[in-house]
Short mmCIF file of C-alpha atoms in Angstrom, two decimals:
data_model
loop_
_atom_site.label_atom_id
_atom_site.label_comp_id
_atom_site.label_asym_id
_atom_site.label_seq_id
_atom_site.Cartn_x
_atom_site.Cartn_y
_atom_site.Cartn_z
CA UNK Q 1 52.72 109.72 142.38
CA UNK Q 2 56.54 109.82 142.50
CA UNK Q 3 58.16 109.18 139.13
CA UNK Q 4 60.47 106.22 138.90
CA UNK Q 5 62.49 107.98 136.15
CA UNK Q 6 63.58 111.15 135.15
CA UNK Q 7 64.42 112.11 131.54
CA UNK Q 8 66.11 115.53 130.51
CA UNK Q 9 66.95 116.73 127.21
CA UNK Q 10 70.73 117.53 126.84
CA UNK Q 11 72.10 119.81 124.18
CA UNK Q 12 75.76 119.83 123.31
CA UNK Q 13 77.75 122.84 121.77
CA UNK Q 14 81.41 122.02 121.17
CA UNK Q 15 83.87 124.82 122.49
CA UNK Q 16 86.88 123.68 121.05
CA UNK Q 17 87.50 120.84 118.15
CA UNK Q 18 86.56 117.43 119.87
CA UNK Q 19 88.18 114.31 118.31
CA UNK Q 20 86.64 111.01 119.19
CA UNK Q 21 88.54 108.25 117.60
CA UNK Q 22 86.81 105.08 116.32
CA UNK Q 23 89.88 102.92 115.32
CA UNK Q 24 89.88 103.96 111.93
CA UNK Q 25 92.07 106.14 109.74
CA UNK Q 26 91.51 107.76 106.46
CA UNK Q 27 94.08 106.40 104.33
CA UNK Q 28 95.69 108.44 101.61
CA UNK Q 29 94.57 105.61 99.13
CA UNK Q 30 91.07 105.93 100.19
CA UNK Q 31 90.29 109.35 99.85
CA UNK Q 32 90.60 112.36 97.31
CA UNK Q 33 90.49 115.94 97.89
CA UNK Q 34 88.60 118.49 95.43
CA UNK Q 35 88.59 122.03 96.60
CA UNK Q 36 88.23 122.20 100.35
CA UNK Q 37 86.41 118.83 100.93
CA UNK Q 38 87.98 115.22 101.46
CA UNK Q 39 85.80 112.54 99.77
CA UNK Q 40 86.28 109.17 101.52
CA UNK Q 41 85.60 106.14 99.54
CA UNK Q 42 85.84 102.20 99.45
CA UNK Q 43 88.04 101.09 96.36
CA UNK Q 44 85.93 97.82 96.16
CA UNK Q 45 82.90 100.07 94.95
CA UNK Q 46 84.75 101.52 92.27
CA UNK Q 47 82.95 101.09 89.01
CA UNK Q 48 85.82 100.35 86.34
CA UNK Q 49 85.54 98.24 83.40
CA UNK Q 50 87.70 95.45 83.76
CA UNK Q 51 88.83 95.76 80.30
CA UNK Q 52 90.00 99.49 80.71
CA UNK Q 53 93.26 100.89 80.90
CA UNK Q 54 92.31 102.50 84.24
CA UNK Q 55 91.61 98.96 85.77
CA UNK Q 56 94.94 97.48 84.31
CA UNK Q 57 97.11 100.35 85.94
CA UNK Q 58 95.40 100.32 89.22
CA UNK Q 59 95.49 96.47 89.60
CA UNK Q 60 99.14 96.52 88.60
CA UNK Q 61 99.88 99.20 91.27
CA UNK Q 62 98.01 97.33 93.87
CA UNK Q 63 99.54 94.07 93.03
CA UNK Q 64 102.83 95.57 93.56
CA UNK Q 65 101.92 97.31 96.76
CA UNK Q 66 102.82 100.56 95.30
CA UNK Q 67 100.74 102.74 97.56
CA UNK Q 68 102.35 105.78 96.43
CA UNK Q 69 101.35 105.04 92.75
CA UNK Q 70 97.85 104.08 93.81
CA UNK Q 71 97.59 107.72 95.36
CA UNK Q 72 98.82 109.27 92.37
CA UNK Q 73 96.35 107.23 90.21
CA UNK Q 74 93.38 108.78 92.25
CA UNK Q 75 95.06 112.28 91.90
CA UNK Q 76 94.86 111.83 88.12
CA UNK Q 77 91.68 110.22 87.87
CA UNK Q 78 89.55 112.05 90.59
CA UNK Q 79 86.31 111.88 88.38
CA UNK Q 80 86.43 108.01 88.71
CA UNK Q 81 85.31 108.91 92.37
CA UNK Q 82 83.45 112.21 91.80
CA UNK Q 83 81.49 111.13 88.73
CA UNK Q 84 80.28 108.13 90.33
CA UNK Q 85 79.10 109.31 93.47
CA UNK Q 86 80.52 106.54 95.53
CA UNK Q 87 81.98 108.83 98.24
CA UNK Q 88 79.36 108.52 101.40
CA UNK Q 89 81.42 110.63 103.89
CA UNK Q 90 82.83 114.17 103.35
CA UNK Q 91 85.02 116.18 105.69
CA UNK Q 92 86.39 119.72 105.46
CA UNK Q 93 90.25 120.24 104.98
CA UNK Q 94 92.68 123.11 105.58
CA UNK Q 95 93.80 124.50 102.32
CA UNK Q 96 97.17 123.56 102.66
CA UNK Q 97 96.65 119.83 103.28
CA UNK Q 98 95.46 119.24 99.65
CA UNK Q 99 98.98 120.55 98.65
CA UNK Q 100 100.50 117.81 101.16
CA UNK Q 101 98.33 115.09 99.67
CA UNK Q 102 99.20 115.88 96.08
CA UNK Q 103 102.92 116.62 96.44
CA UNK Q 104 104.29 114.81 99.48
CA UNK Q 105 105.18 111.11 99.68
CA UNK Q 106 103.05 108.70 101.66
CA UNK Q 107 106.49 107.60 103.41
CA UNK Q 108 108.14 110.87 103.99
CA UNK Q 109 105.12 112.41 105.44
CA UNK Q 110 102.41 110.27 106.87
CA UNK Q 111 99.16 111.16 105.34
CA UNK Q 112 96.92 109.19 107.22
CA UNK Q 113 93.96 111.05 109.25
CA UNK Q 114 92.56 109.61 112.46
CA UNK Q 115 88.94 109.42 111.86
CA UNK Q 116 86.25 110.85 114.34
CA UNK Q 117 83.23 108.62 115.43
CA UNK Q 118 80.48 108.56 112.76
CA UNK Q 119 77.25 107.41 112.25
CA UNK Q 120 76.91 104.92 109.30
CA UNK Q 121 74.59 104.96 106.04
CA UNK Q 122 72.34 106.85 105.80
CA UNK Q 123 73.47 109.66 107.94
CA UNK Q 124 77.36 109.78 107.28
CA UNK Q 125 78.04 112.33 110.11
CA UNK Q 126 80.09 112.70 112.99
CA UNK Q 127 78.57 111.84 116.39
CA UNK Q 128 79.39 111.58 120.27
CA UNK Q 129 78.95 108.13 121.61
CA UNK Q 130 77.30 108.32 125.16
CA UNK Q 131 80.05 106.12 126.46
CA UNK Q 132 82.54 108.66 126.23
CA UNK Q 133 80.30 111.05 127.90
CA UNK Q 134 79.17 108.97 130.61
CA UNK Q 135 83.16 108.31 131.05
CA UNK Q 136 84.04 111.96 131.57
CA UNK Q 137 81.05 112.25 134.00
CA UNK Q 138 82.46 109.11 135.90
CA UNK Q 139 85.90 110.94 136.34
CA UNK Q 140 84.07 114.20 137.73
CA UNK Q 141 82.00 111.99 140.23
CA UNK Q 142 85.19 109.85 141.39
CA UNK Q 143 87.25 113.03 141.88
CA UNK Q 144 84.45 114.67 143.87
CA UNK Q 145 84.01 111.54 146.24
CA UNK Q 146 87.83 110.89 146.48
CA UNK Q 147 87.70 114.80 147.85
CA UNK Q 148 85.00 114.06 150.32
CA UNK Q 149 86.81 110.82 151.58
CA UNK Q 150 90.48 112.24 151.42
CA UNK Q 151 91.20 111.51 155.02
CA UNK Q 152 91.14 107.69 154.13
CA UNK Q 153 93.78 105.91 153.02
CA UNK Q 154 94.39 106.84 149.22
CA UNK Q 155 94.67 103.30 147.63
CA UNK Q 156 91.69 101.80 149.39
CA UNK Q 157 89.55 105.27 148.55
CA UNK Q 158 90.23 104.86 144.91
CA UNK Q 159 89.47 101.15 144.65
CA UNK Q 160 86.26 101.34 146.77
CA UNK Q 161 85.20 104.45 144.55
CA UNK Q 162 85.81 102.57 141.32
CA UNK Q 163 83.91 99.53 142.66
CA UNK Q 164 80.97 101.67 144.04
CA UNK Q 165 80.66 103.97 140.99
CA UNK Q 166 81.94 102.37 137.77
CA UNK Q 167 82.50 98.67 138.87
CA UNK Q 168 80.49 95.77 137.40
CA UNK Q 169 77.62 97.39 135.72
CA UNK Q 170 75.12 95.17 137.73
CA UNK Q 171 76.54 96.61 141.13
CA UNK Q 172 77.73 100.01 140.41
CA UNK Q 173 75.77 103.21 140.96
CA UNK Q 174 76.06 104.28 137.28
CA UNK Q 175 73.77 101.88 136.10
CA UNK Q 176 71.19 104.26 137.36
CA UNK Q 177 72.23 106.96 134.68
CA UNK Q 178 71.28 106.33 131.08
CA UNK Q 179 72.79 108.42 128.33
CA UNK Q 180 71.71 108.22 124.66
CA UNK Q 181 74.17 108.90 122.07
CA UNK Q 182 74.88 112.63 121.03
CA UNK Q 183 73.15 112.78 117.77
CA UNK Q 184 73.44 115.82 115.25
CA UNK Q 185 70.58 118.09 115.63
CA UNK Q 186 70.91 118.68 111.91
CA UNK Q 187 72.47 117.44 108.50
CA UNK Q 188 74.84 120.37 108.30
CA UNK Q 189 76.89 119.45 111.55
CA UNK Q 190 80.40 119.37 110.02
CA UNK Q 191 83.76 117.81 110.86
CA UNK Q 192 87.09 119.09 109.69
CA UNK Q 193 90.62 117.76 109.41
CA UNK Q 194 92.83 119.67 111.91
CA UNK Q 195 96.61 119.53 112.64
CA UNK Q 196 97.50 118.22 116.24
CA UNK Q 197 100.74 119.60 117.58
CA UNK Q 198 102.08 118.24 120.67
CA UNK Q 199 103.74 121.04 122.92
CA UNK Q 200 105.94 121.05 126.23
CA UNK Q 201 104.27 122.58 129.20
CA UNK Q 202 107.00 123.71 131.06
CA UNK Q 203 109.85 124.68 128.39
CA UNK Q 204 109.42 126.66 125.36
CA UNK Q 205 109.47 124.78 122.14
CA UNK Q 206 107.94 125.12 118.71
CA UNK Q 207 105.98 121.91 118.86
CA UNK Q 208 106.45 118.38 117.49
CA UNK Q 209 105.65 117.05 113.99
CA UNK Q 210 101.83 117.70 113.42
CA UNK Q 211 99.44 114.72 113.06
CA UNK Q 212 96.02 115.04 111.34
CA UNK Q 213 92.91 114.37 113.08
CA UNK Q 214 89.27 114.66 111.90
CA UNK Q 215 87.60 116.70 114.49
CA UNK Q 216 83.88 118.25 115.10
CA UNK Q 217 84.17 121.71 114.20
CA UNK Q 218 84.01 124.17 117.24
CA UNK Q 219 81.39 126.72 117.90
CA UNK Q 220 78.39 124.88 116.21
CA UNK Q 221 75.71 126.11 118.35
CA UNK Q 222 73.72 123.11 120.18
CA UNK Q 223 74.94 120.76 117.24
CA UNK Q 224 74.31 117.62 119.32
CA UNK Q 225 71.63 116.61 121.42
CA UNK Q 226 70.95 113.48 123.91
CA UNK Q 227 68.39 112.09 126.38
CA UNK Q 228 69.77 111.46 130.00
CA UNK Q 229 67.58 109.48 132.25
CA UNK Q 230 67.95 108.70 135.85
CA UNK Q 231 66.33 105.54 137.21
CA UNK Q 232 65.58 104.64 141.01
CA UNK Q 233 67.49 102.03 143.04
CA UNK Q 234 65.63 98.92 144.96
CA UNK Q 235 64.63 101.57 147.86
CA UNK Q 236 62.82 103.68 145.25
CA UNK Q 237 65.57 106.25 145.71
CA UNK Q 238 67.45 108.44 143.01
CA UNK Q 239 71.32 107.79 143.28
CA UNK Q 240 71.91 110.59 140.99
CA UNK Q 241 69.85 113.60 139.95
CA UNK Q 242 70.58 116.41 137.05
CA UNK Q 243 71.52 118.84 139.60
CA UNK Q 244 74.14 116.46 141.03
CA UNK Q 245 75.79 115.60 137.83
CA UNK Q 246 75.95 119.38 136.55
CA UNK Q 247 77.55 120.20 140.03
CA UNK Q 248 80.17 117.36 139.74
CA UNK Q 249 81.12 118.25 136.11
CA UNK Q 250 81.55 121.91 137.04
CA UNK Q 251 83.45 121.16 140.25
CA UNK Q 252 85.97 119.27 138.15
CA UNK Q 253 86.16 120.56 134.83
CA UNK Q 254 85.98 124.22 135.64
CA UNK Q 255 89.09 123.75 137.96
CA UNK Q 256 90.83 121.59 135.25
CA UNK Q 257 89.96 123.95 132.75
CA UNK Q 258 91.38 126.97 134.63
CA UNK Q 259 94.54 125.30 135.45
CA UNK Q 260 95.28 124.31 131.92
CA UNK Q 261 94.64 127.63 130.52
CA UNK Q 262 96.62 129.64 133.03
CA UNK Q 263 99.57 127.16 131.99
CA UNK Q 264 98.95 127.65 128.16
CA UNK Q 265 98.60 131.38 128.51
CA UNK Q 266 101.71 131.81 130.14
CA UNK Q 267 103.41 129.59 127.41
CA UNK Q 268 101.75 131.91 125.11
CA UNK Q 269 100.20 128.96 123.20
CA UNK Q 270 96.47 129.92 123.58
CA UNK Q 271 94.39 133.21 123.57
CA UNK Q 272 93.49 134.79 127.05
CA UNK Q 273 90.33 136.29 125.50
CA UNK Q 274 89.17 132.98 124.32
CA UNK Q 275 89.82 131.44 127.75
CA UNK Q 276 87.75 134.63 129.38
CA UNK Q 277 84.96 134.16 126.92
CA UNK Q 278 84.53 130.51 127.54
CA UNK Q 279 84.37 131.54 131.51
CA UNK Q 280 81.50 133.99 130.67
CA UNK Q 281 79.49 131.35 129.09
CA UNK Q 282 79.60 129.34 132.25
CA UNK Q 283 77.58 131.91 134.13
CA UNK Q 284 74.02 130.24 133.88
CA UNK Q 285 71.88 127.69 135.20
CA UNK Q 286 71.52 124.09 133.91
CA UNK Q 287 75.18 124.59 132.21
CA UNK Q 288 77.96 122.20 132.79
CA UNK Q 289 81.47 122.26 131.24
CA UNK Q 290 82.63 118.94 130.10
CA UNK Q 291 85.61 117.64 128.16
CA UNK Q 292 85.51 114.73 125.60
CA UNK Q 293 87.76 112.64 123.32
CA UNK Q 294 91.39 112.73 122.69
CA UNK Q 295 92.90 115.54 124.81
CA UNK Q 296 95.33 114.46 127.24
CA UNK Q 297 95.73 112.62 130.55
CA UNK Q 298 95.26 115.62 132.90
CA UNK Q 299 91.50 115.84 132.48
CA UNK Q 300 91.08 112.00 133.16
CA UNK Q 301 92.77 111.67 136.50
CA UNK Q 302 92.19 112.91 140.05
CA UNK Q 303 93.05 116.47 140.78
CA UNK Q 304 95.04 115.27 143.80
CA UNK Q 305 98.42 115.06 142.39
CA UNK Q 306 99.62 112.99 145.13
CA UNK Q 307 97.86 109.66 144.00
CA UNK Q 308 98.23 110.32 140.07
CA UNK Q 309 100.62 108.35 138.38
CA UNK Q 310 101.15 109.03 134.68
CA UNK Q 311 103.73 107.18 132.74
CA UNK Q 312 105.60 109.37 130.53
CA UNK Q 313 108.49 109.11 127.99
CA UNK Q 314 111.52 110.61 129.63
CA UNK Q 315 114.09 109.87 126.99
CA UNK Q 316 114.35 108.40 123.77
CA UNK Q 317 117.57 107.94 121.65
CA UNK Q 318 117.57 106.04 118.39
CA UNK Q 319 118.04 102.53 118.12
CA UNK Q 320 117.61 102.37 121.96
CA UNK Q 321 114.61 101.57 124.20
CA UNK Q 322 112.80 104.55 125.47
CA UNK Q 323 113.15 105.55 128.96
CA UNK Q 324 110.02 106.02 130.80
CA UNK Q 325 109.27 107.86 134.01
CA UNK Q 326 106.16 108.12 136.50
CA UNK Q 327 104.95 111.60 137.08
CA UNK Q 328 102.07 113.16 138.79
CA UNK Q 329 101.03 115.08 135.68
CA UNK Q 330 101.89 114.98 131.83
CA UNK Q 331 104.48 117.18 130.72
CA UNK Q 332 103.01 117.86 127.21
CA UNK Q 333 99.88 118.82 125.76
CA UNK Q 334 98.29 118.45 122.16
CA UNK Q 335 96.81 121.56 120.73
CA UNK Q 336 94.51 122.25 117.46
CA UNK Q 337 95.60 124.23 114.70
CA UNK Q 338 93.27 124.73 111.57
CA UNK Q 339 96.02 125.64 109.47
CA UNK Q 340 99.73 124.07 110.01
CA UNK Q 341 101.47 127.53 109.33
CA UNK Q 342 98.89 129.12 111.53
CA UNK Q 343 100.05 130.77 115.07
CA UNK Q 344 96.32 130.42 116.33
CA UNK Q 345 96.29 127.24 118.68
CA UNK Q 346 93.36 125.90 120.84
CA UNK Q 347 92.88 122.93 123.36
CA UNK Q 348 91.13 120.00 122.10
CA UNK Q 349 87.76 118.48 123.59
CA UNK Q 350 85.98 121.25 125.51
CA UNK Q 351 82.26 121.42 125.25
CA UNK Q 352 79.02 122.98 126.97
CA UNK Q 353 76.22 120.92 128.10
CA UNK Q 354 72.77 122.57 128.50
CA UNK Q 355 70.39 120.68 130.26
CA UNK Q 356 66.13 121.14 129.78
CA UNK Q 357 66.57 124.28 127.85
CA UNK Q 358 63.22 126.10 127.14
CA UNK Q 359 64.87 129.09 125.25
CA UNK Q 360 67.83 130.29 123.22
CA UNK Q 361 71.04 130.84 124.99
CA UNK Q 362 71.76 134.36 123.29
CA UNK Q 363 75.27 134.84 124.78
CA UNK Q 364 76.27 131.20 123.65
CA UNK Q 365 74.70 131.64 120.20
CA UNK Q 366 76.30 135.03 119.67
CA UNK Q 367 79.79 133.66 120.69
CA UNK Q 368 79.32 130.73 118.14
CA UNK Q 369 78.35 133.10 115.37
CA UNK Q 370 81.48 135.10 115.74
CA UNK Q 371 83.38 132.50 114.09
CA UNK Q 372 83.27 132.36 110.39
CA UNK Q 373 82.70 128.64 109.64
CA UNK Q 374 83.37 126.75 106.41
CA UNK Q 375 80.10 126.51 104.22
CA UNK Q 376 78.95 122.95 103.28
CA UNK Q 377 75.37 122.14 103.16
CA UNK Q 378 75.53 118.65 103.51
CA UNK Q 379 71.74 118.19 102.95
CA UNK Q 380 72.02 119.73 99.42
CA UNK Q 381 75.07 117.66 98.98
CA UNK Q 382 73.40 114.25 99.95
CA UNK Q 383 70.11 115.08 98.02
CA UNK Q 384 72.24 115.71 94.80
CA UNK Q 385 74.35 112.62 95.65
CA UNK Q 386 71.01 110.63 95.75
CA UNK Q 387 69.48 112.07 92.66
CA UNK Q 388 72.91 111.50 90.86
CA UNK Q 389 73.10 108.05 92.00
CA UNK Q 390 69.68 107.15 91.21
CA UNK Q 391 70.17 108.76 87.58
CA UNK Q 392 73.29 106.28 87.48
CA UNK Q 393 71.33 103.54 88.53
CA UNK Q 394 68.69 104.21 85.94
CA UNK Q 395 71.34 104.43 83.13
CA UNK Q 396 72.67 101.08 84.46
CA UNK Q 397 69.34 99.44 84.36
CA UNK Q 398 68.81 100.74 80.95
CA UNK Q 399 72.11 99.50 79.56
CA UNK Q 400 71.47 96.16 81.21
CA UNK Q 401 67.86 95.92 79.54
CA UNK Q 402 69.53 96.85 76.20
CA UNK Q 403 72.12 94.42 76.89
CA UNK Q 404 70.03 91.59 77.69
CA UNK Q 405 67.81 92.69 74.75
CA UNK Q 406 70.70 92.47 72.48
CA UNK Q 407 71.97 89.15 74.05
CA UNK Q 408 68.48 87.65 73.44
CA UNK Q 409 68.36 88.98 69.70
CA UNK Q 410 71.66 87.60 69.16
CA UNK Q 411 70.73 84.18 70.66
CA UNK Q 412 67.54 84.25 68.50
CA UNK Q 413 69.45 85.14 65.37
CA UNK Q 414 71.94 82.43 65.96
CA UNK Q 415 69.27 80.10 66.77
CA UNK Q 416 67.52 81.03 63.60
CA UNK Q 417 70.56 80.55 61.71
CA UNK Q 418 71.19 77.08 63.17
CA UNK Q 419 67.91 76.07 62.19
CA UNK Q 420 68.45 77.51 58.65
CA UNK Q 421 71.82 75.66 58.31
CA UNK Q 422 69.98 72.38 59.96
CA UNK Q 423 67.59 72.72 56.79
CA UNK Q 424 70.05 73.10 54.15
CA UNK Q 425 72.04 70.64 52.12
CA UNK Q 426 75.73 69.98 52.49
CA UNK Q 427 76.40 72.20 49.43
CA UNK Q 428 74.43 75.01 50.54
CA UNK Q 429 75.80 74.87 53.80
CA UNK Q 430 79.22 75.14 52.15
CA UNK Q 431 78.09 78.37 50.70
CA UNK Q 432 77.18 79.65 54.21
CA UNK Q 433 80.28 78.68 55.62
CA UNK Q 434 82.26 80.49 52.66
CA UNK Q 435 80.50 83.80 53.20
CA UNK Q 436 81.28 83.51 57.09
CA UNK Q 437 84.88 83.15 56.09
CA UNK Q 438 84.90 86.15 53.54
CA UNK Q 439 83.29 88.14 56.40
CA UNK Q 440 86.54 88.04 58.08
CA UNK Q 441 88.78 88.83 55.44
CA UNK Q 442 90.04 92.02 53.80
CA UNK Q 443 87.96 93.53 51.18
CA UNK Q 444 90.03 94.22 47.90
CA UNK Q 445 89.59 95.25 44.25
CA UNK Q 446 88.03 92.15 42.48
CA UNK Q 447 91.05 91.89 40.08
CA UNK Q 448 93.29 91.12 42.91
CA UNK Q 449 90.80 89.80 45.54
CA UNK Q 450 91.41 86.14 46.76
CA UNK Q 451 87.55 86.12 47.63
CA UNK Q 452 86.64 86.72 44.06
CA UNK Q 453 88.97 84.23 42.86
CA UNK Q 454 87.71 81.50 45.44
CA UNK Q 455 84.01 82.60 44.60
CA UNK Q 456 84.63 81.87 40.75
CA UNK Q 457 86.13 78.51 41.68
CA UNK Q 458 83.02 77.77 43.88
CA UNK Q 459 80.90 78.52 40.60
CA UNK Q 460 82.80 76.00 38.57
CA UNK Q 461 82.15 73.30 41.40
CA UNK Q 462 78.55 74.11 41.44
CA UNK Q 463 77.72 73.46 38.05
CA UNK Q 464 77.37 69.72 39.22
CA UNK Q 465 74.91 70.63 41.97
CA UNK Q 466 71.19 69.93 41.61
CA UNK Q 467 68.97 72.70 40.75
CA UNK Q 468 67.96 74.03 44.07
CA UNK Q 469 71.55 74.37 45.23
CA UNK Q 470 72.68 76.01 41.96
CA UNK Q 471 69.88 78.68 42.48
CA UNK Q 472 70.77 78.98 46.01
CA UNK Q 473 74.51 79.93 45.29
CA UNK Q 474 73.20 82.15 42.18
CA UNK Q 475 71.49 84.62 44.75
CA UNK Q 476 74.00 84.29 47.59
CA UNK Q 477 76.75 85.72 45.33
CA UNK Q 478 75.12 88.17 43.16
CA UNK Q 479 77.84 90.68 42.05
CA UNK Q 480 75.15 93.30 40.86
CA UNK Q 481 73.50 94.46 44.27
CA UNK Q 482 75.44 97.36 45.87
CA UNK Q 483 76.59 96.49 49.53
CA UNK Q 484 74.97 93.08 49.01
CA UNK Q 485 76.06 89.62 47.67
CA UNK Q 486 79.44 89.56 46.72
CA UNK Q 487 79.74 93.23 46.76
CA UNK Q 488 79.85 93.04 50.63
CA UNK Q 489 83.20 91.25 50.37
CA UNK Q 490 84.99 92.51 47.03
CA UNK Q 491 85.50 96.16 45.89
CA UNK Q 492 85.05 97.33 42.30
CA UNK Q 493 81.85 95.49 41.11
CA UNK Q 494 79.90 98.41 40.68
CA UNK Q 495 78.00 98.18 37.47
CA UNK Q 496 78.96 94.68 37.21
CA UNK Q 497 77.23 93.69 34.20
CA UNK Q 498 78.92 96.27 31.84
CA UNK Q 499 82.49 95.38 33.33
CA UNK Q 500 84.68 94.02 30.48
CA UNK Q 501 87.58 92.48 32.41
CA UNK Q 502 88.21 88.87 31.56
CA UNK Q 503 87.56 87.48 34.89
CA UNK Q 504 84.42 89.54 35.20
CA UNK Q 505 83.02 88.26 32.03
CA UNK Q 506 84.13 84.59 32.98
CA UNK Q 507 82.40 85.03 36.36
CA UNK Q 508 79.09 86.53 34.57
CA UNK Q 509 79.13 83.26 32.34
CA UNK Q 510 79.48 80.72 35.07
CA UNK Q 511 76.95 82.36 37.45
CA UNK Q 512 74.29 82.46 34.68
CA UNK Q 513 74.79 78.93 33.59
CA UNK Q 514 73.80 78.13 37.34
CA UNK Q 515 70.22 79.06 36.38
CA UNK Q 516 70.23 78.02 32.51
CA UNK Q 517 67.33 75.29 31.99
#
């Protein structure tokens, strides 16, 4: 029985840094750098006490729009992020970038980093969307079909091919190709911040000002995988097959790769050895070269330059509108540098696809292992981060339970105190009110204490109270008990019974009269 669909396992190995944008940037106020890692975080998740100096400082800086100040705040308070483990995404960085982040101004030296497409929680890893791969295949297929129909009028050929292959989904031939996203094959697939420098193709230059892009690190062996499925049309025929796609990809991208490398080698911008090593990797079955992501227009257009129209900036003087020219190819190219001061450069976006592999590709594996890669065990890091986050949550829960118990205890004490007050007479409530006032006042020697004088006056007034009220006051302002009674509010009352001072003697007499029958 003929299968109505065919599914193939596809592995992807980055041959050079790959950047696939996601419309987001790492802003210098949303990341910190510690050692060789960038820690991205959401400021809204910061756990800062609203009464703390840190909170007031950060709030003030943010309110004024002082982004440089916010950046410097996080530089000196990295532990707010590191200790709380709120960073859910990490990327490797070149050593010199930490110095730039710490010492260069946001305004003078833009510190935004173009972020790569990423998988959200709980993965927090870069990935390659299927749409990008399918678009790269479409370019190769269109170029092949165009060359096959080259005798037809160019414009008509182009429009017809667009409709047939990548037009409306319900009508296009590409609806019979289904790619899943290329997902990391392990938790240690890494990304790194690279410097992207723009060079002239046909003139000697030192390159423009660098921008920074997070890229999937090259030479990570079979670091991504996807499922490729072909389905039949209404006549039960396969419009595309695996071998067709491999052929179209190699015809287009190997040719494009060779032309670009010849130019770059002539300009002494890339290594001839790297170029030759890549060509050697392509000598195998079920292998295809592809180019992905942000890498320049020449690998996204027909190879027939007679119909290519690329709009390029011809001239741009300050305070004047730029002048554009329409050319058959771009005049500049972006190259990746791991270190801004390094002379080594490589083109963006090249990758190797392997279809239905049944064994290791030793040639590719050995080539990948030649490069020393940064060491960052994301699996261990995420496990440790999860453990720390659980510890923080447990501590926060303990603090919450303790705070709630304290609140309930205080509420109970308050209710009991109120119940006690409700059961007291007016004079007894007056005593409680005085004790509450004295609690807030400064503790002084009894000879100069306003509290002692006020207590003595209260004793004089209490002589007219009823027996129960007099006994109540007698106990409450007992001056003989250490750290209790009146000694809580007045100093110098130790050994009160033996004190000879006139005020102390008078106090003793008045207090004793309260309980005299």
